[in-house]
Amino acid sequence: MSKLAYRRILLKLSGEALMGDEDYGIDPKIIHRIAAEVMEAQQAGCEIALVVGGGNIFRGAGLAAGGMDRVTGDHMGMLATVINALAMQDALEKLGGKARVMSAIKINDVCEDYIRRRAIRHLEKGRLVIFAAGTGNPFFTTDSGAALRAIEIGADLLLKATKVDGIYNKDPKKHPDAVRYDTLTYDEVINNGLEVMDTAAFALARDSDLPLRVFDMSQPGELLRILQGEPIGTLVRGRNHH
Ligand code: UDP
């Protein structure tokens, strides 16, 4: 077994990542493929926690734009992340993995409550942990939930899977001459006006010196290669990392 560069990581998947080519909801083929990659990375020896978003079902801000109370909309968005987390748990279990969903909102009949020490214990015992319901509070996002949980469980790396293969100086879909960064510091992200995560998530990660890597999960095998130390995507470094 090749030695991995990371002992424990947190992987953030947006709800849209689970949608595949569908317009809404979950594409079973996509979630199966992602689960297989997570299992492969875990079997290589890394402890893996996941945070899943809910944007493929509901987002509070979108519901509020349609006239709904924002807090109610955010509650619906958080419940959407629980739906995705259950689907991810199922996909991992179908592949023989041991997985536990832990929710920031109490829904005891369908999953565990988030308890930090228990989450760490699950990871130590070789279980995959899926953190659902973000931070449990309205007006936050699952990016904030991912940064928060990564820090709480002492993850060595926060991995953010997106549809773009890293951080560019401008939107690569609109500008063919956009340039991708290999590494950045948190200060460089701010100084260059780059958008990587929302402000709350970004501030948490920066203040805790949490290394963040942004990559494209649709490229098969990249998760494992990143854990083996390959510089795929863009790394945002904390002050004390080089
Ligand atoms: N949400 C929230 N608090 C949190 C995390 C999520 O209120 O701590 C709600 C919010 O409405 C958000 C929705 O859940 O829009 C889905 O999460 P997110 O938009 O982060 O999902 P993603 O874009 O990653 O699919």
CSV table of C-alpha atoms and ligand atoms in Angstrom, one decimal:
chain,number,residue,atom,x,y,z
A,1,MET,CA,0.0,0.0,0.0
A,2,SER,CA,1.5,3.4,-1.0
A,3,LYS,CA,1.8,5.9,1.8
A,4,LEU,CA,-0.9,8.5,1.7
A,5,ALA,CA,-0.2,12.2,2.1
A,6,TYR,CA,-3.3,12.6,4.4
A,7,ARG,CA,-4.6,10.7,7.4
A,8,ARG,CA,-8.0,12.2,7.7
A,9,ILE,CA,-9.9,14.4,5.2
A,10,LEU,CA,-13.3,15.9,4.7
A,11,LEU,CA,-14.8,15.8,1.2
A,12,LYS,CA,-17.5,18.4,0.4
A,13,LEU,CA,-19.8,17.4,-2.4
A,14,SER,CA,-22.4,19.9,-3.7
A,15,GLY,CA,-25.9,18.7,-4.2
A,16,GLU,CA,-25.5,19.4,-7.9
A,17,ALA,CA,-22.6,17.0,-8.0
A,18,LEU,CA,-25.1,14.2,-7.3
A,19,MET,CA,-27.5,15.4,-10.0
A,20,GLY,CA,-25.4,14.3,-12.9
A,21,ASP,CA,-27.2,15.0,-16.1
A,22,GLU,CA,-30.6,15.2,-14.4
A,23,ASP,CA,-32.4,18.5,-13.8
A,24,TYR,CA,-33.3,17.7,-10.2
A,25,GLY,CA,-32.6,15.1,-7.5
A,26,ILE,CA,-30.1,12.3,-7.6
A,27,ASP,CA,-28.6,10.4,-10.5
A,28,PRO,CA,-28.1,6.8,-9.2
A,29,LYS,CA,-25.2,6.2,-11.6
A,30,ILE,CA,-23.3,9.3,-10.4
A,31,ILE,CA,-23.8,8.6,-6.7
A,32,HIS,CA,-22.6,5.0,-7.2
A,33,ARG,CA,-19.5,6.3,-9.0
A,34,ILE,CA,-18.7,8.8,-6.3
A,35,ALA,CA,-19.3,6.2,-3.6
A,36,ALA,CA,-16.9,3.8,-5.4
A,37,GLU,CA,-14.2,6.5,-5.5
A,38,VAL,CA,-14.7,7.3,-1.8
A,39,MET,CA,-14.4,3.6,-0.9
A,40,GLU,CA,-11.3,3.2,-3.0
A,41,ALA,CA,-9.7,6.2,-1.2
A,42,GLN,CA,-10.7,4.8,2.2
A,43,GLN,CA,-9.4,1.4,1.4
A,44,ALA,CA,-6.1,3.0,0.6
A,45,GLY,CA,-5.9,4.0,4.3
A,46,CYS,CA,-7.5,7.4,4.6
A,47,GLU,CA,-10.2,8.3,7.1
A,48,ILE,CA,-12.9,10.1,5.2
A,49,ALA,CA,-15.8,12.3,6.3
A,50,LEU,CA,-18.2,13.7,3.8
A,51,VAL,CA,-20.4,16.8,3.7
A,52,VAL,CA,-23.1,16.8,1.1
A,53,GLY,CA,-25.0,19.9,-0.1
A,54,GLY,CA,-28.7,20.2,-1.0
A,55,GLY,CA,-28.8,22.5,-4.0
A,56,ASN,CA,-30.1,19.7,-6.2
A,57,ILE,CA,-33.3,19.8,-4.2
A,58,PHE,CA,-33.8,23.1,-2.4
A,59,ARG,CA,-31.8,26.2,-1.5
A,60,GLY,CA,-33.2,28.6,1.1
A,61,ALA,CA,-32.1,31.7,-0.9
A,62,GLY,CA,-33.9,30.4,-4.0
A,63,LEU,CA,-37.1,29.6,-2.1
A,64,ALA,CA,-36.9,33.1,-0.4
A,65,ALA,CA,-36.6,34.7,-3.8
A,66,GLY,CA,-39.9,32.9,-4.7
A,67,GLY,CA,-41.6,34.5,-1.7
A,68,MET,CA,-41.0,32.0,1.1
A,69,ASP,CA,-39.8,32.9,4.6
A,70,ARG,CA,-36.0,32.6,4.4
A,71,VAL,CA,-35.6,30.6,7.7
A,72,THR,CA,-38.2,28.1,6.6
A,73,GLY,CA,-36.5,27.9,3.2
A,74,ASP,CA,-33.2,27.2,4.9
A,75,HIS,CA,-34.8,24.5,7.0
A,76,MET,CA,-36.0,22.9,3.8
A,77,GLY,CA,-32.5,23.2,2.3
A,78,MET,CA,-31.0,21.5,5.4
A,79,LEU,CA,-33.5,18.7,5.2
A,80,ALA,CA,-32.6,18.3,1.5
A,81,THR,CA,-29.0,17.7,2.6
A,82,VAL,CA,-30.3,14.9,4.9
A,83,ILE,CA,-32.0,13.3,1.9
A,84,ASN,CA,-28.7,13.4,-0.1
A,85,ALA,CA,-26.8,12.1,2.9
A,86,LEU,CA,-29.1,9.1,3.2
A,87,ALA,CA,-28.7,8.4,-0.5
A,88,MET,CA,-24.9,8.6,-0.1
A,89,GLN,CA,-25.0,6.3,2.9
A,90,ASP,CA,-27.0,3.8,0.9
A,91,ALA,CA,-24.6,3.9,-2.1
A,92,LEU,CA,-21.6,3.4,0.2
A,93,GLU,CA,-23.3,0.5,2.0
A,94,LYS,CA,-24.2,-1.2,-1.3
A,95,LEU,CA,-20.4,-1.3,-2.0
A,96,GLY,CA,-19.8,-2.9,1.4
A,97,GLY,CA,-18.8,0.3,3.2
A,98,LYS,CA,-19.7,1.1,6.7
A,99,ALA,CA,-21.3,4.6,6.8
A,100,ARG,CA,-23.1,6.8,9.4
A,101,VAL,CA,-25.1,9.9,8.7
A,102,MET,CA,-24.9,12.4,11.5
A,103,SER,CA,-27.2,15.4,11.3
A,104,ALA,CA,-26.8,18.8,12.8
A,105,ILE,CA,-30.6,18.9,13.2
A,106,LYS,CA,-32.1,16.1,15.3
A,107,ILE,CA,-33.9,13.5,13.2
A,108,ASN,CA,-33.2,10.5,15.4
A,109,ASP,CA,-35.4,8.1,13.5
A,110,VAL,CA,-33.4,8.3,10.3
A,111,CYS,CA,-29.9,9.1,11.4
A,112,GLU,CA,-27.6,9.9,14.3
A,113,ASP,CA,-27.2,13.3,15.9
A,114,TYR,CA,-23.9,15.0,15.3
A,115,ILE,CA,-21.7,14.4,18.3
A,116,ARG,CA,-18.1,15.3,17.7
A,117,ARG,CA,-16.5,12.6,19.8
A,118,ARG,CA,-18.7,10.0,18.3
A,119,ALA,CA,-17.9,11.2,14.8
A,120,ILE,CA,-14.2,10.9,15.5
A,121,ARG,CA,-14.7,7.4,17.0
A,122,HIS,CA,-16.6,6.3,13.8
A,123,LEU,CA,-13.7,7.5,11.7
A,124,GLU,CA,-11.2,5.7,13.9
A,125,LYS,CA,-13.2,2.5,13.6
A,126,GLY,CA,-13.1,2.6,9.8
A,127,ARG,CA,-16.5,4.0,9.2
A,128,LEU,CA,-17.3,6.8,6.7
A,129,VAL,CA,-19.2,9.7,8.3
A,130,ILE,CA,-21.6,11.8,6.3
A,131,PHE,CA,-22.4,15.1,8.0
A,132,ALA,CA,-25.9,16.3,7.1
A,133,ALA,CA,-27.9,19.5,7.7
A,134,GLY,CA,-24.8,21.7,7.3
A,135,THR,CA,-24.2,23.8,10.5
A,136,GLY,CA,-27.8,23.3,11.7
A,137,ASN,CA,-28.4,27.0,11.4
A,138,PRO,CA,-30.2,29.1,8.7
A,139,PHE,CA,-28.3,31.7,6.7
A,140,PHE,CA,-25.3,29.3,6.4
A,141,THR,CA,-24.3,27.0,3.7
A,142,THR,CA,-22.9,23.5,3.5
A,143,ASP,CA,-19.5,25.0,2.7
A,144,SER,CA,-19.6,26.5,6.1
A,145,GLY,CA,-20.7,23.2,7.5
A,146,ALA,CA,-17.8,21.5,5.7
A,147,ALA,CA,-15.2,24.0,7.0
A,148,LEU,CA,-16.6,23.8,10.5
A,149,ARG,CA,-16.7,20.0,10.7
A,150,ALA,CA,-13.3,19.6,9.1
A,151,ILE,CA,-11.8,21.8,11.8
A,152,GLU,CA,-13.8,20.0,14.6
A,153,ILE,CA,-12.6,16.5,13.6
A,154,GLY,CA,-9.0,17.6,12.9
A,155,ALA,CA,-9.1,16.9,9.2
A,156,ASP,CA,-5.7,17.4,7.5
A,157,LEU,CA,-7.4,18.7,4.3
A,158,LEU,CA,-10.7,20.0,3.1
A,159,LEU,CA,-11.5,18.8,-0.4
A,160,LYS,CA,-14.1,20.7,-2.3
A,161,ALA,CA,-15.3,18.9,-5.4
A,162,THR,CA,-16.7,21.2,-8.1
A,163,LYS,CA,-17.5,21.2,-11.7
A,164,VAL,CA,-14.4,23.2,-12.5
A,165,ASP,CA,-10.9,21.7,-12.1
A,166,GLY,CA,-9.5,24.3,-9.8
A,167,ILE,CA,-9.5,28.0,-9.1
A,168,TYR,CA,-9.0,30.4,-12.1
A,169,ASN,CA,-8.2,34.1,-12.2
A,170,LYS,CA,-11.5,34.5,-14.1
A,171,ASP,CA,-14.4,32.3,-15.0
A,172,PRO,CA,-13.0,29.7,-17.5
A,173,LYS,CA,-16.4,29.1,-19.0
A,174,LYS,CA,-16.6,32.7,-20.1
A,175,HIS,CA,-13.0,33.5,-20.7
A,176,PRO,CA,-10.9,31.0,-22.8
A,177,ASP,CA,-7.7,32.7,-21.6
A,178,ALA,CA,-8.4,32.2,-17.9
A,179,VAL,CA,-5.4,30.8,-16.0
A,180,ARG,CA,-5.7,28.1,-13.3
A,181,TYR,CA,-3.7,28.6,-10.1
A,182,ASP,CA,-1.7,25.6,-8.7
A,183,THR,CA,-1.5,27.1,-5.2
A,184,LEU,CA,-2.8,30.2,-3.4
A,185,THR,CA,-2.7,31.5,0.1
A,186,TYR,CA,-6.0,32.6,1.7
A,187,ASP,CA,-4.8,36.2,1.6
A,188,GLU,CA,-4.1,35.9,-2.2
A,189,VAL,CA,-7.7,34.6,-2.7
A,190,ILE,CA,-9.0,37.7,-1.0
A,191,ASN,CA,-6.5,40.2,-2.6
A,192,ASN,CA,-7.4,38.8,-6.1
A,193,GLY,CA,-11.1,38.9,-5.4
A,194,LEU,CA,-11.5,35.2,-6.2
A,195,GLU,CA,-14.6,33.3,-5.2
A,196,VAL,CA,-13.9,30.0,-3.6
A,197,MET,CA,-16.3,29.5,-0.8
A,198,ASP,CA,-18.8,31.8,0.9
A,199,THR,CA,-17.4,34.4,3.3
A,200,ALA,CA,-18.3,32.5,6.5
A,201,ALA,CA,-16.8,29.2,5.3
A,202,PHE,CA,-13.7,31.0,4.0
A,203,ALA,CA,-13.1,32.9,7.2
A,204,LEU,CA,-13.4,29.7,9.3
A,205,ALA,CA,-11.0,27.8,7.1
A,206,ARG,CA,-8.5,30.7,6.9
A,207,ASP,CA,-8.5,31.4,10.6
A,208,SER,CA,-7.9,27.7,11.4
A,209,ASP,CA,-5.1,27.4,8.8
A,210,LEU,CA,-7.1,24.5,7.1
A,211,PRO,CA,-5.6,23.6,3.8
A,212,LEU,CA,-8.3,23.5,1.1
A,213,ARG,CA,-8.0,21.8,-2.3
A,214,VAL,CA,-10.6,22.5,-5.1
A,215,PHE,CA,-10.8,19.9,-7.8
A,216,ASP,CA,-13.2,18.3,-10.4
A,217,MET,CA,-14.8,15.2,-9.0
A,218,SER,CA,-16.0,14.1,-12.4
A,219,GLN,CA,-12.5,13.1,-13.3
A,220,PRO,CA,-12.3,9.4,-12.3
A,221,GLY,CA,-9.5,8.5,-9.9
A,222,GLU,CA,-8.5,12.0,-8.9
A,223,LEU,CA,-9.7,11.7,-5.3
A,224,LEU,CA,-7.2,8.8,-4.6
A,225,ARG,CA,-4.4,10.6,-6.6
A,226,ILE,CA,-4.9,13.7,-4.5
A,227,LEU,CA,-4.6,11.6,-1.3
A,228,GLN,CA,-1.4,10.1,-2.7
A,229,GLY,CA,0.0,13.6,-2.9
A,230,GLU,CA,-0.6,14.5,-6.6
A,231,PRO,CA,-1.1,18.3,-7.1
A,232,ILE,CA,-4.4,18.1,-8.8
A,233,GLY,CA,-6.7,21.2,-8.9
A,234,THR,CA,-5.8,24.2,-6.8
A,235,LEU,CA,-4.5,24.2,-3.2
A,236,VAL,CA,-5.3,27.1,-0.9
A,237,ARG,CA,-2.7,27.0,1.8
A,238,GLY,CA,-3.0,28.2,5.4
A,239,ARG,CA,-0.3,30.5,6.7
A,240,ASN,CA,1.7,27.6,8.3
A,241,HIS,CA,1.6,25.3,5.3
A,242,HIS,CA,4.0,25.3,2.3
B,1,UDP,N1,-28.4,25.4,4.7
B,1,UDP,C1,-28.6,26.1,5.9
B,1,UDP,N2,-27.6,26.1,6.9
B,1,UDP,C2,-26.5,25.3,6.7
B,1,UDP,C3,-26.3,24.6,5.5
B,1,UDP,C4,-27.3,24.6,4.5
B,1,UDP,O1,-29.6,26.8,6.1
B,1,UDP,O2,-25.6,25.3,7.6
B,1,UDP,C5,-29.5,25.4,3.7
B,1,UDP,C6,-29.4,26.6,2.8
B,1,UDP,O3,-30.8,27.0,2.5
B,1,UDP,C7,-28.7,26.0,1.6
B,1,UDP,C8,-29.3,24.6,1.5
B,1,UDP,O4,-29.4,24.3,2.9
B,1,UDP,O5,-29.0,26.8,0.4
B,1,UDP,C9,-28.5,23.6,0.7
B,1,UDP,O6,-27.1,23.8,1.0
B,1,UDP,P1,-26.1,24.4,0.0
B,1,UDP,O7,-26.7,25.5,-0.8
B,1,UDP,O8,-24.8,24.7,0.7
B,1,UDP,O9,-25.9,23.1,-1.0
B,1,UDP,P2,-24.9,23.0,-2.3
B,1,UDP,O10,-24.8,24.3,-3.0
B,1,UDP,O11,-23.6,22.5,-1.7
B,1,UDP,O12,-25.6,21.9,-3.1
